PDB file of C-alpha atoms and ligand atoms in Angstrom:
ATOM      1  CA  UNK A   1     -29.753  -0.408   2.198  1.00  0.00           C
ATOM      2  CA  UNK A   2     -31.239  -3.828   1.686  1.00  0.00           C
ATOM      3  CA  UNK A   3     -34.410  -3.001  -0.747  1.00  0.00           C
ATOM      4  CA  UNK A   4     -37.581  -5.356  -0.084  1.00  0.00           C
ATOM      5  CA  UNK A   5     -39.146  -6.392  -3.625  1.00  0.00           C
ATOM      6  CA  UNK A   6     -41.345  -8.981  -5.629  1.00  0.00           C
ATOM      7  CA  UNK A   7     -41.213  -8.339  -8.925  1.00  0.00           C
ATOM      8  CA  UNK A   8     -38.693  -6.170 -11.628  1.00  0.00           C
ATOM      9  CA  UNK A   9     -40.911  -4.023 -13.078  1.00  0.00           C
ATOM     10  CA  UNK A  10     -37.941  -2.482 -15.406  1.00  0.00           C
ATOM     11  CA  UNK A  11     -35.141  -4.792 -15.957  1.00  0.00           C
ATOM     12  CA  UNK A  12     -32.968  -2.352 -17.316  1.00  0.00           C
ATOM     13  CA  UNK A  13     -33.694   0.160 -14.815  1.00  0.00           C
ATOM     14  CA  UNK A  14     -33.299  -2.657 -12.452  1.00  0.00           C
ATOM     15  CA  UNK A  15     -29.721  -4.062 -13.068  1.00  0.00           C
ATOM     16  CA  UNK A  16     -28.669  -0.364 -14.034  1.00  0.00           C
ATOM     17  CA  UNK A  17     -29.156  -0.098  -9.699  1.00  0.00           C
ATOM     18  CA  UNK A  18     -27.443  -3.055  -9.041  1.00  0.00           C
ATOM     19  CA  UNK A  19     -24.364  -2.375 -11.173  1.00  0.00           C
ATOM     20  CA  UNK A  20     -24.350   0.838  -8.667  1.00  0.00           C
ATOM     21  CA  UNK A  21     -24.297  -1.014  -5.828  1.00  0.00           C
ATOM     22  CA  UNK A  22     -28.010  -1.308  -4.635  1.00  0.00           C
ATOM     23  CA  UNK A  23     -28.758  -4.293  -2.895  1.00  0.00           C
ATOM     24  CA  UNK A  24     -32.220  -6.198  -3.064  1.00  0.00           C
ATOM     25  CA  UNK A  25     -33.882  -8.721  -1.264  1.00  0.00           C
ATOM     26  CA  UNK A  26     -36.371 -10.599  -2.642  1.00  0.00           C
ATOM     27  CA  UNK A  27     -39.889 -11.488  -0.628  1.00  0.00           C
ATOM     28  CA  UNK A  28     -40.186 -15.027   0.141  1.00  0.00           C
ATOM     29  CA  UNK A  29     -42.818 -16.852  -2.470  1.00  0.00           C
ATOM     30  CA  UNK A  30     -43.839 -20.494  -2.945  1.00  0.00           C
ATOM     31  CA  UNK A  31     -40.940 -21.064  -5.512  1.00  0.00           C
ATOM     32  CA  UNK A  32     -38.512 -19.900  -2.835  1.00  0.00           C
ATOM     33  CA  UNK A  33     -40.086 -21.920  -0.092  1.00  0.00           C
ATOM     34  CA  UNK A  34     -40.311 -24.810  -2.048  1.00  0.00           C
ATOM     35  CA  UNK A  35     -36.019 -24.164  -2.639  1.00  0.00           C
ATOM     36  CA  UNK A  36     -35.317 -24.454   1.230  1.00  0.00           C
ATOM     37  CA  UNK A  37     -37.567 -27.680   1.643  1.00  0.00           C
ATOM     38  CA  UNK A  38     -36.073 -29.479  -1.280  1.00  0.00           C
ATOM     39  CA  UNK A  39     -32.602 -28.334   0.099  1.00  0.00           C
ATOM     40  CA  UNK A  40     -33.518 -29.456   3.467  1.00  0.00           C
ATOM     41  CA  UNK A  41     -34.553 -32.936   2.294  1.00  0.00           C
ATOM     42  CA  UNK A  42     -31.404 -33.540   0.356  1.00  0.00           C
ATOM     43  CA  UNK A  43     -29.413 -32.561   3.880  1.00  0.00           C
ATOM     44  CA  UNK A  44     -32.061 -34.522   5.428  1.00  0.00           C
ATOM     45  CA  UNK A  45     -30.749 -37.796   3.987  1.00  0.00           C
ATOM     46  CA  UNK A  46     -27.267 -37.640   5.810  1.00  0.00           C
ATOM     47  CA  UNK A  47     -27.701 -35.385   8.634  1.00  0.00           C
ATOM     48  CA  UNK A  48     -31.277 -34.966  10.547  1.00  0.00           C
ATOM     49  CA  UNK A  49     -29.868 -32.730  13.129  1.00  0.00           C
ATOM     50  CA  UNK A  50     -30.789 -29.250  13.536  1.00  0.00           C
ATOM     51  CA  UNK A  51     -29.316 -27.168  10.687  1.00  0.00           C
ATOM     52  CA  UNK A  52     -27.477 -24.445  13.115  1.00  0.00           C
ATOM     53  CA  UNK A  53     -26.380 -27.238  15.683  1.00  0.00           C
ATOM     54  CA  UNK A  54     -24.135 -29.331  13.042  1.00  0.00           C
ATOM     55  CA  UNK A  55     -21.022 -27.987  14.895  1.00  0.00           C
ATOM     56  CA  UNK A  56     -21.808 -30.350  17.934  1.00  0.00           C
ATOM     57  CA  UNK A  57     -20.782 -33.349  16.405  1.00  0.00           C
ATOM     58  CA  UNK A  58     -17.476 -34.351  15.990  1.00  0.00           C
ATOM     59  CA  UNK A  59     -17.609 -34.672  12.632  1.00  0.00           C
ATOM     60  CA  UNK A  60     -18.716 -32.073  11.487  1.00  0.00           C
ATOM     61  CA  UNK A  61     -16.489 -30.307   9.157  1.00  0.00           C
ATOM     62  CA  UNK A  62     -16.301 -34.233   7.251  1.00  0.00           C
ATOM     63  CA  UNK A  63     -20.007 -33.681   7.002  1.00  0.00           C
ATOM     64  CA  UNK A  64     -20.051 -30.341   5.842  1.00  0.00           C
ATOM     65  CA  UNK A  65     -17.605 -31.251   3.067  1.00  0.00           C
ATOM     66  CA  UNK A  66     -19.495 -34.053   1.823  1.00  0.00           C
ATOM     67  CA  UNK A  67     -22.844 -32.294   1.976  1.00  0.00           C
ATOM     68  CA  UNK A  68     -21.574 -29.465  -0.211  1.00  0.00           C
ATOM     69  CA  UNK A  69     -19.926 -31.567  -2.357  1.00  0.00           C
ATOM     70  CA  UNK A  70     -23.076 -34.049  -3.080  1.00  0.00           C
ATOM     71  CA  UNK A  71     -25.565 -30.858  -3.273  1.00  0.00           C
ATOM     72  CA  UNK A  72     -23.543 -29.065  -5.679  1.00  0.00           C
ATOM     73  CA  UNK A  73     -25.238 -28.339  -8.846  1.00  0.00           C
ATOM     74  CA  UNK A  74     -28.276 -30.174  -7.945  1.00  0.00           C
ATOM     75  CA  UNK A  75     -30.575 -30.206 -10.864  1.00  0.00           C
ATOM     76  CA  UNK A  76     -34.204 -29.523  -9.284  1.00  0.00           C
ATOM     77  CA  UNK A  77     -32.182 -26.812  -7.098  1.00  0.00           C
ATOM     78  CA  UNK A  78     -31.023 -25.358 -10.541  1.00  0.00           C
ATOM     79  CA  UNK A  79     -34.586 -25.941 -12.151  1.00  0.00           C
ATOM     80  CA  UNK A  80     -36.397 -24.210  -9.012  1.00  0.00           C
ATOM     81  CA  UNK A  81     -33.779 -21.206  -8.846  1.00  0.00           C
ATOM     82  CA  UNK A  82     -34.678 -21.088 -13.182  1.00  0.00           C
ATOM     83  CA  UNK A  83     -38.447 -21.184 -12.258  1.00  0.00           C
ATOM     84  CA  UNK A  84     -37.837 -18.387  -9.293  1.00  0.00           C
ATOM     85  CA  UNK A  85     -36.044 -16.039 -11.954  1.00  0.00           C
ATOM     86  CA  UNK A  86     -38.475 -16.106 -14.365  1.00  0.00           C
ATOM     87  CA  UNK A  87     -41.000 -15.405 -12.264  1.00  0.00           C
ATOM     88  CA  UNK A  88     -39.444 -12.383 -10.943  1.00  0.00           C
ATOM     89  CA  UNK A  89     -39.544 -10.958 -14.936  1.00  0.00           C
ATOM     90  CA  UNK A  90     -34.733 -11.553 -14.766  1.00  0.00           C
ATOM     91  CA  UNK A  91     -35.253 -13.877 -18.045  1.00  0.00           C
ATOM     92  CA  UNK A  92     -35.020 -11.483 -20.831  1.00  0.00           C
ATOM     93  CA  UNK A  93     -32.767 -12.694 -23.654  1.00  0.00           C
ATOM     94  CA  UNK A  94     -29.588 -15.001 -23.097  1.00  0.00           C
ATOM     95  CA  UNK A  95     -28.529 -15.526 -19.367  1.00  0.00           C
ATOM     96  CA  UNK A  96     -25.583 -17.489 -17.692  1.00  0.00           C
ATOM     97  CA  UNK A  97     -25.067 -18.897 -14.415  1.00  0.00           C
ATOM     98  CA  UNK A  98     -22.074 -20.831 -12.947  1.00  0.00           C
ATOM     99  CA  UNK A  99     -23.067 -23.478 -10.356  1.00  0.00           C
ATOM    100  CA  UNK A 100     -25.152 -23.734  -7.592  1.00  0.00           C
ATOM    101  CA  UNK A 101     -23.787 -23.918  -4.270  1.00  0.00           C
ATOM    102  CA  UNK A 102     -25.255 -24.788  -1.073  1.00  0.00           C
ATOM    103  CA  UNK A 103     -22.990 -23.640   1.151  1.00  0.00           C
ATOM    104  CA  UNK A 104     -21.884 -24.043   5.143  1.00  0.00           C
ATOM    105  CA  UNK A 105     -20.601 -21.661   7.553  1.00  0.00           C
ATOM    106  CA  UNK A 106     -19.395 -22.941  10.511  1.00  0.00           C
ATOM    107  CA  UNK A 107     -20.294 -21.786  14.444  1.00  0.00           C
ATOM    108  CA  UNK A 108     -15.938 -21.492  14.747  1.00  0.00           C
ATOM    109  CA  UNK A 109     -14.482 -19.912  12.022  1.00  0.00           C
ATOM    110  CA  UNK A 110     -11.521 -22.915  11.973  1.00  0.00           C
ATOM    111  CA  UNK A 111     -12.579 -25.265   8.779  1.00  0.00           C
ATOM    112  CA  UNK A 112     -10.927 -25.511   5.543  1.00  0.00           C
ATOM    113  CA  UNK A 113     -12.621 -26.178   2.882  1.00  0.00           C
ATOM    114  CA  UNK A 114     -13.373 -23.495   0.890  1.00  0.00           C
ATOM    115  CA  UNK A 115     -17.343 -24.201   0.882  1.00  0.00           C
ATOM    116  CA  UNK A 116     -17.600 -25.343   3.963  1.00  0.00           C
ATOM    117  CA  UNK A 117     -15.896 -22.325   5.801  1.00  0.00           C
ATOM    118  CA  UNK A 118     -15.485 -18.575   6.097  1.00  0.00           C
ATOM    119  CA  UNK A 119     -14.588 -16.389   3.650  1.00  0.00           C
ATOM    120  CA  UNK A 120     -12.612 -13.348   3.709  1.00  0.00           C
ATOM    121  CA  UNK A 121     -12.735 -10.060   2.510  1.00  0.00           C
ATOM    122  CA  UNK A 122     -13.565 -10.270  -1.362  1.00  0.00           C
ATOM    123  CA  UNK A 123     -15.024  -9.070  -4.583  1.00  0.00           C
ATOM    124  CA  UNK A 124     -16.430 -11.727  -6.663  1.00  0.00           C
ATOM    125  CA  UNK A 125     -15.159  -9.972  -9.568  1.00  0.00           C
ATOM    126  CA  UNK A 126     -11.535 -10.141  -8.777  1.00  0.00           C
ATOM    127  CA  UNK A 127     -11.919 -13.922  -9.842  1.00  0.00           C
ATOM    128  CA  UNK A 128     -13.238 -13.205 -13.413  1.00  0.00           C
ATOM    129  CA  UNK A 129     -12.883  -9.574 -14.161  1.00  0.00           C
ATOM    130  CA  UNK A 130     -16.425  -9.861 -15.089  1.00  0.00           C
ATOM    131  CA  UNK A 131     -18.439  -6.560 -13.967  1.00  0.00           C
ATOM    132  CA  UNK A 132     -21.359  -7.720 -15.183  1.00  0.00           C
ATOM    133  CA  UNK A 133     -21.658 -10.457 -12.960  1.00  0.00           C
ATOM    134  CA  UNK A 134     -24.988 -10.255 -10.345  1.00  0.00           C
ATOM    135  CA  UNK A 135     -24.588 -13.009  -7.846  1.00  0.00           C
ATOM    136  CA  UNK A 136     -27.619 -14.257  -5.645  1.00  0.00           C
ATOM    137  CA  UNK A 137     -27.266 -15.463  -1.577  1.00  0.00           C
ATOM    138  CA  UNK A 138     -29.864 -16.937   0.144  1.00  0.00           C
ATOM    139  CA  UNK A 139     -29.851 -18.615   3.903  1.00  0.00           C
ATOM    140  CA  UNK A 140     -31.225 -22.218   4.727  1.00  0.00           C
ATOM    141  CA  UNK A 141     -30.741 -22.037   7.951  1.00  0.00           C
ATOM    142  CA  UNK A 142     -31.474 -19.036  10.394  1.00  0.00           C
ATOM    143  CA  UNK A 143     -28.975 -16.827  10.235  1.00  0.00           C
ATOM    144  CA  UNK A 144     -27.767 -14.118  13.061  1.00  0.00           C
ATOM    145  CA  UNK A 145     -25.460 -11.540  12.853  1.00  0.00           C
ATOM    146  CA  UNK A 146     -22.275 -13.137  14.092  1.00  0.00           C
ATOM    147  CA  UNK A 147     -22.626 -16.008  11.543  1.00  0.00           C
ATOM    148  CA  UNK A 148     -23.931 -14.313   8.191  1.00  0.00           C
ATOM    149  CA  UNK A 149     -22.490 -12.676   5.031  1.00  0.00           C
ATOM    150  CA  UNK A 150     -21.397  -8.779   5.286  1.00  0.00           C
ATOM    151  CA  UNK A 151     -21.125  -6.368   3.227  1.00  0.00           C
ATOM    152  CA  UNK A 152     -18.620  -3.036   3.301  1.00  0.00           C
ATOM    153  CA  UNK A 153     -20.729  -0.681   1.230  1.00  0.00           C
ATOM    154  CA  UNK A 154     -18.620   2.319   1.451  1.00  0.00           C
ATOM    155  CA  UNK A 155     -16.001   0.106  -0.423  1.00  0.00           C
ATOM    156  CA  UNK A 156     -18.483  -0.396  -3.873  1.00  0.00           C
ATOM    157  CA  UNK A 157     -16.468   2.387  -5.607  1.00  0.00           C
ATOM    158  CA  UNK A 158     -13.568   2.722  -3.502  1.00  0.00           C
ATOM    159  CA  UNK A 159     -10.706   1.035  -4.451  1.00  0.00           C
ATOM    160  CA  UNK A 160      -8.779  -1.662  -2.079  1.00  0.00           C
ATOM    161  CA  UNK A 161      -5.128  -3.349  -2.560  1.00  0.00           C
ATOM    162  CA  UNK A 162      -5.669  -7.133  -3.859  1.00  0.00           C
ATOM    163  CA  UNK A 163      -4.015  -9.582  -5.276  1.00  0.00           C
ATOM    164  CA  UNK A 164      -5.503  -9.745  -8.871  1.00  0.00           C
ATOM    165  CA  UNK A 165      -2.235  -8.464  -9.992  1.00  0.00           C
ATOM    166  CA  UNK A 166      -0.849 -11.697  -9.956  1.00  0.00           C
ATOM    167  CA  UNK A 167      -3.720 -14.146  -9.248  1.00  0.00           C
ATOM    168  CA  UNK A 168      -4.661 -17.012 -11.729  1.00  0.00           C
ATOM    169  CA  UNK A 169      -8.699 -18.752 -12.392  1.00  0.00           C
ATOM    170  CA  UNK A 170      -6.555 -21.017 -14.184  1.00  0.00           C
ATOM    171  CA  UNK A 171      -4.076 -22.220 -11.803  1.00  0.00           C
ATOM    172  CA  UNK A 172      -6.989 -22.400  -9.145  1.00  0.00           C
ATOM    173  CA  UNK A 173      -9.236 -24.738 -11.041  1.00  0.00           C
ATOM    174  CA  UNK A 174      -6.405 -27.314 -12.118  1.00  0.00           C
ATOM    175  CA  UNK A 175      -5.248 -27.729  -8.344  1.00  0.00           C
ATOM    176  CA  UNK A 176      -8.911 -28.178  -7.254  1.00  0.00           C
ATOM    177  CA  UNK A 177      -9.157 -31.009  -9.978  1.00  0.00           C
ATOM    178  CA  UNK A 178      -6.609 -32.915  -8.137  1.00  0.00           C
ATOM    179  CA  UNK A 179      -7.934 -32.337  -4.727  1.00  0.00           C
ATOM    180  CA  UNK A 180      -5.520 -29.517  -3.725  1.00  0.00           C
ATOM    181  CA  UNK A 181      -6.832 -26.185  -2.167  1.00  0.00           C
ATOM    182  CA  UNK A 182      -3.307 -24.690  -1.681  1.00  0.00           C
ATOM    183  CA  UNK A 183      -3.810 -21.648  -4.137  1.00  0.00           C
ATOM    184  CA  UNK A 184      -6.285 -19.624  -3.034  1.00  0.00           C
ATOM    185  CA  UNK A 185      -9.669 -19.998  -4.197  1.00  0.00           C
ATOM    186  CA  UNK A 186      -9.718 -16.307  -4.900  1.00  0.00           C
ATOM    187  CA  UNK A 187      -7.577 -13.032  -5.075  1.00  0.00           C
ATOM    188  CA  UNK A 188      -7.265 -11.707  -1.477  1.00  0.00           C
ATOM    189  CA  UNK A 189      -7.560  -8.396   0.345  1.00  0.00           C
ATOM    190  CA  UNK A 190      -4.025  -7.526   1.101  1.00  0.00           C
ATOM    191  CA  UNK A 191      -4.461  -4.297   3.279  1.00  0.00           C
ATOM    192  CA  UNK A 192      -6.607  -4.372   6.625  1.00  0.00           C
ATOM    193  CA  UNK A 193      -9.737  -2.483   6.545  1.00  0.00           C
ATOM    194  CA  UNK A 194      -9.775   0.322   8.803  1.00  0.00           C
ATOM    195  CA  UNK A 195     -11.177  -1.029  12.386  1.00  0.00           C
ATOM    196  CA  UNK A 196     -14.077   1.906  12.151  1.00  0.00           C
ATOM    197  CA  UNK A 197     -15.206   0.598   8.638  1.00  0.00           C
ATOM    198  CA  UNK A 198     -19.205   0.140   8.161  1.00  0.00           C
ATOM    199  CA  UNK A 199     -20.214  -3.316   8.242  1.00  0.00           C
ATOM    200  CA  UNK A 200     -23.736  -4.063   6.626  1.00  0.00           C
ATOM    201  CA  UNK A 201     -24.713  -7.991   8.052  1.00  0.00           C
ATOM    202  CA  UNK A 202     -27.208  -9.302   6.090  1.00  0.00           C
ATOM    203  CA  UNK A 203     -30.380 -10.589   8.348  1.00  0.00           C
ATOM    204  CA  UNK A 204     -32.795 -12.098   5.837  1.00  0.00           C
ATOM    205  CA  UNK A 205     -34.900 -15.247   6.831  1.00  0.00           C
ATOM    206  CA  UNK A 206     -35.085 -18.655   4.634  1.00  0.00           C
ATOM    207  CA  UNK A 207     -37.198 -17.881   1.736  1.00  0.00           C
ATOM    208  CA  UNK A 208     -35.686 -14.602   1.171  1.00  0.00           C
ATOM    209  CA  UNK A 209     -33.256 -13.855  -1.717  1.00  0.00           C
ATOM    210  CA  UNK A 210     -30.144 -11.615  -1.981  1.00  0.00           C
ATOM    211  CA  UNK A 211     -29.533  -9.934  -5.279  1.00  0.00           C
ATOM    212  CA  UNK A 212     -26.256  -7.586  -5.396  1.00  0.00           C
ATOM    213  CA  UNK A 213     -23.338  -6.690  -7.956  1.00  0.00           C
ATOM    214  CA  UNK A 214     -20.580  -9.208  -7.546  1.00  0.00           C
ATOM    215  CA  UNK A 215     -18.171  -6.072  -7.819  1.00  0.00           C
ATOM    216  CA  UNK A 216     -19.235  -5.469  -3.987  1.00  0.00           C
ATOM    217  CA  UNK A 217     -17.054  -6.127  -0.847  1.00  0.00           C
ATOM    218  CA  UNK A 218     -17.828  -8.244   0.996  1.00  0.00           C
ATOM    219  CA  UNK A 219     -16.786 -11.544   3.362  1.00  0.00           C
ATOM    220  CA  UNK A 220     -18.534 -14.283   6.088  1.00  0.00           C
ATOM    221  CA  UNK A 221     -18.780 -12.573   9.803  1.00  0.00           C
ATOM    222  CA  UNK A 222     -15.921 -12.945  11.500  1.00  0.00           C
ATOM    223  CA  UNK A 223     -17.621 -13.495  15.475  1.00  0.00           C
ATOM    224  CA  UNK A 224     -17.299 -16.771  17.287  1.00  0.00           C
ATOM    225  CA  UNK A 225     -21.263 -18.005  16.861  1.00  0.00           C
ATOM    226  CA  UNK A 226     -23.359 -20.269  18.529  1.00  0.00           C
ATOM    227  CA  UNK A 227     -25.104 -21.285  15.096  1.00  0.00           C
ATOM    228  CA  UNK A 228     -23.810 -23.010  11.746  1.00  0.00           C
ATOM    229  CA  UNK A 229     -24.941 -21.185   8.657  1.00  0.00           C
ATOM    230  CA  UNK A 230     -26.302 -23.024   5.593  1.00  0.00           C
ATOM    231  CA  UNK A 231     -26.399 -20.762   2.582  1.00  0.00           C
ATOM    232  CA  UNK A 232     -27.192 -20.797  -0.822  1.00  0.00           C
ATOM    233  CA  UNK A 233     -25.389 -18.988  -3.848  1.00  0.00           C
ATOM    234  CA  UNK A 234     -25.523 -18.537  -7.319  1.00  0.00           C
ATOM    235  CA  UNK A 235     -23.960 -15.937  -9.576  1.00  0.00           C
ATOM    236  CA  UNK A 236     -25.622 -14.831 -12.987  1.00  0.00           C
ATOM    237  CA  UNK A 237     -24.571 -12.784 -16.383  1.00  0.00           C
ATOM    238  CA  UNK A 238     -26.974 -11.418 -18.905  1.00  0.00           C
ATOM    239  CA  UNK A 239     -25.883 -11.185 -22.750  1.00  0.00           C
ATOM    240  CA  UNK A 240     -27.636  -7.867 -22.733  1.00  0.00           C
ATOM    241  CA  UNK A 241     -25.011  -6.524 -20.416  1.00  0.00           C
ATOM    242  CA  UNK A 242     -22.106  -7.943 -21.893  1.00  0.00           C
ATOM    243  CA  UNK A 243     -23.296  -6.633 -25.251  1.00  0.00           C
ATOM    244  CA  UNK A 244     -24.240  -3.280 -24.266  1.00  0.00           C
ATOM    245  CA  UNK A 245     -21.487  -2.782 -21.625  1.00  0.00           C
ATOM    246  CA  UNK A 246     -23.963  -2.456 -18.824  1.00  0.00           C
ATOM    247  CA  UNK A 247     -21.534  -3.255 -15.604  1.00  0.00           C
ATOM    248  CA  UNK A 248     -20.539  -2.047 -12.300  1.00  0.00           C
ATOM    249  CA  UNK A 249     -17.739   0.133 -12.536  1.00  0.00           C
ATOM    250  CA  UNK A 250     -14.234  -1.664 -11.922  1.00  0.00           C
ATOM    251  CA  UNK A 251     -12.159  -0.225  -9.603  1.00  0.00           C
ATOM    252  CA  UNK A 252      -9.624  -2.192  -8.265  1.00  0.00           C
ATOM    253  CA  UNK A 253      -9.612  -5.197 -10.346  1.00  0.00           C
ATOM    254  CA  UNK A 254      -5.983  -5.778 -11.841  1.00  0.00           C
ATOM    255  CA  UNK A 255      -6.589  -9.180 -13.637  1.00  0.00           C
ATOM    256  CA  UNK A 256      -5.387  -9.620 -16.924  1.00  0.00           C
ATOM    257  CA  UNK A 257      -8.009 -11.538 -18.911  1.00  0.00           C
ATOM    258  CA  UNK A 258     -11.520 -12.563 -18.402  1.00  0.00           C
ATOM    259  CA  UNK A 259     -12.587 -16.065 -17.265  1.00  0.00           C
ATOM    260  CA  UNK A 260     -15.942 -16.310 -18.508  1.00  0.00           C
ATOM    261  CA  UNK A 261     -15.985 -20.446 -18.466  1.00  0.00           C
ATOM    262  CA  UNK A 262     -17.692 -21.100 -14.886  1.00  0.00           C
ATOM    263  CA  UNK A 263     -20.407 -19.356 -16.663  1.00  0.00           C
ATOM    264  CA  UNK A 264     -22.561 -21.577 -18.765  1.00  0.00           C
ATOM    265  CA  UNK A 265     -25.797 -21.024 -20.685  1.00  0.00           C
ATOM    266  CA  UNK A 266     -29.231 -21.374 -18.574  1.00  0.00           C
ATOM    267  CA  UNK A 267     -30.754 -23.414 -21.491  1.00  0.00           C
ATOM    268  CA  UNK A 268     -28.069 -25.603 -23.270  1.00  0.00           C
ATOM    269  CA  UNK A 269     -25.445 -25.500 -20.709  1.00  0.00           C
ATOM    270  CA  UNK A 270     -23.114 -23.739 -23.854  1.00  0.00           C
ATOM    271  CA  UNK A 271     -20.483 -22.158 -22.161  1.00  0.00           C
ATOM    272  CA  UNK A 272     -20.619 -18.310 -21.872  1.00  0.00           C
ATOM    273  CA  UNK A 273     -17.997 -16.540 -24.572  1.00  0.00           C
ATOM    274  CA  UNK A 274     -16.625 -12.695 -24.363  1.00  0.00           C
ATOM    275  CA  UNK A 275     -16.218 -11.219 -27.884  1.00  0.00           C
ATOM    276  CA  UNK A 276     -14.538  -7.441 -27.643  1.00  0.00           C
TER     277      UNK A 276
HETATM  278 FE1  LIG B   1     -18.427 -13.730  -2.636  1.00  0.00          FE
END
């Protein structure tokens, strides 16, 4: 399921797979090495510790919430992630990316901030009715499979009850502004999956890049661990796509409108527009 590769030979052919619900994982190279270290050095400055063993101190979850907070965005993060795409052959034409997150998963699924916890069962879509949307996860840390990301594959084109019926980008973003994380960050799952579902946790090492249609389910382990996860993510849109319709199918996704502003242009930060 997860597909090993280097380089896209075919872009089109290549995001006309993803929008259908292939998943790739990119080899590690010295771009993607040289990610980790720098992202290790900025953690470096306020907590030495072993990555996976941050849960041990006491204050833990205050470090984990400053630590995403300061590495959010990061610009040589941003420019090594630029350099990484471009080497792969993604940068054809005009491409968008909202911010990039370092994220942290704690060993005890009990924190809660929304970056520096577990997250449920989700599309990324159902927060921007987007379908065009590819997002990109990469660990820091070593990751096992009780503290990793997971995916539900059968659940790519089958439809799930949500909350994007009544959800708001819009509402979320304006509580965030003044420190409140009442709303939820996202529209939720709001049937159980079936106890026998297939679960697909992803096991890639540091160095090693995710690449997968944001219109897939999928949420943070839910097992008690004996490691803390640190975790990368980014999400990206292509004008190509938007222009030419090329998208994952959209299934379940009830939202209204689209909310194209978290996306912002790769080269002059001008933020991403929708013309239909
Ligand atoms: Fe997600």
């Amino acid at each position: 399921m997860f597909v090993p590769i280097s380089q896209i030979e075919n872009l089109n052919q290549f995001k006309k797979e993803i929008f259908n619900g292939k998943i790739y994982v990119f080899e590690k190279s010295k771009i993607t090495s040289q990610l980790v270290d720098q992202i290790k050095k900025k953690i470096g400055i306020d907590y030495s510790g072993e990555l996976e063993k941050l849960h041990h101190l006491s204050n833990c979850e205050e470090i984990s919430t400053h630590l995403v907070a300061k590495l959010k965005n990061t610009e040589i993060f941003k420019n090594l992630f630029y350099e990484f795409l471009h080497s792969i052959n993604f940068l054809q034409g005009e491409s968008y990316w909202d911010k990039f997150v370092v994220r942290v998963a704690p060993a005890k699924n009990k924190f809660k901030y929304r970056e520096a916890s577990r997250i449920g069962v989700h599309r990324d879509t159902w927060g921007t009715n987007i379908h065009q949307q590819i997002n990109w996860w990469a660990p820091i840390s070593s990751i096992e499979e009780t503290n990793t990301m997971v995916f539900f594959p059968d659940y790519f084109d089958r439809p799930v009850k949500n909350s994007t019926g009544s959800w708001d980008l819009n509402i979320y973003l304006e509580n965030r502004k003044k420190g409140d994380f009442s709303y939820p960050s996202a529209p939720e799952l709001l049937d159980k999956l079936p106890e026998n579902v297939r679960i697909l946790p992803v096991t890639i090492k540091p160095g090693e890049i995710l690449c997968f249609s944001g219109s897939h389910l999928h949420s943070s382990s839910k097992h008690k661990s004996e490691n803390t996860r640190f975790s990368y993510e980014i999400r990206t849109v292509c004008q190509d796509d938007l222009d030419s319709k090329n998208e994952a199918p959209n299934i379940d996704c009830e939202l209204k409108w689209q909310f194209p502003k978290i996306f912002r242009n790769m080269k002059d930060n001008s933020p991403m527009k929708i013309t239909s």
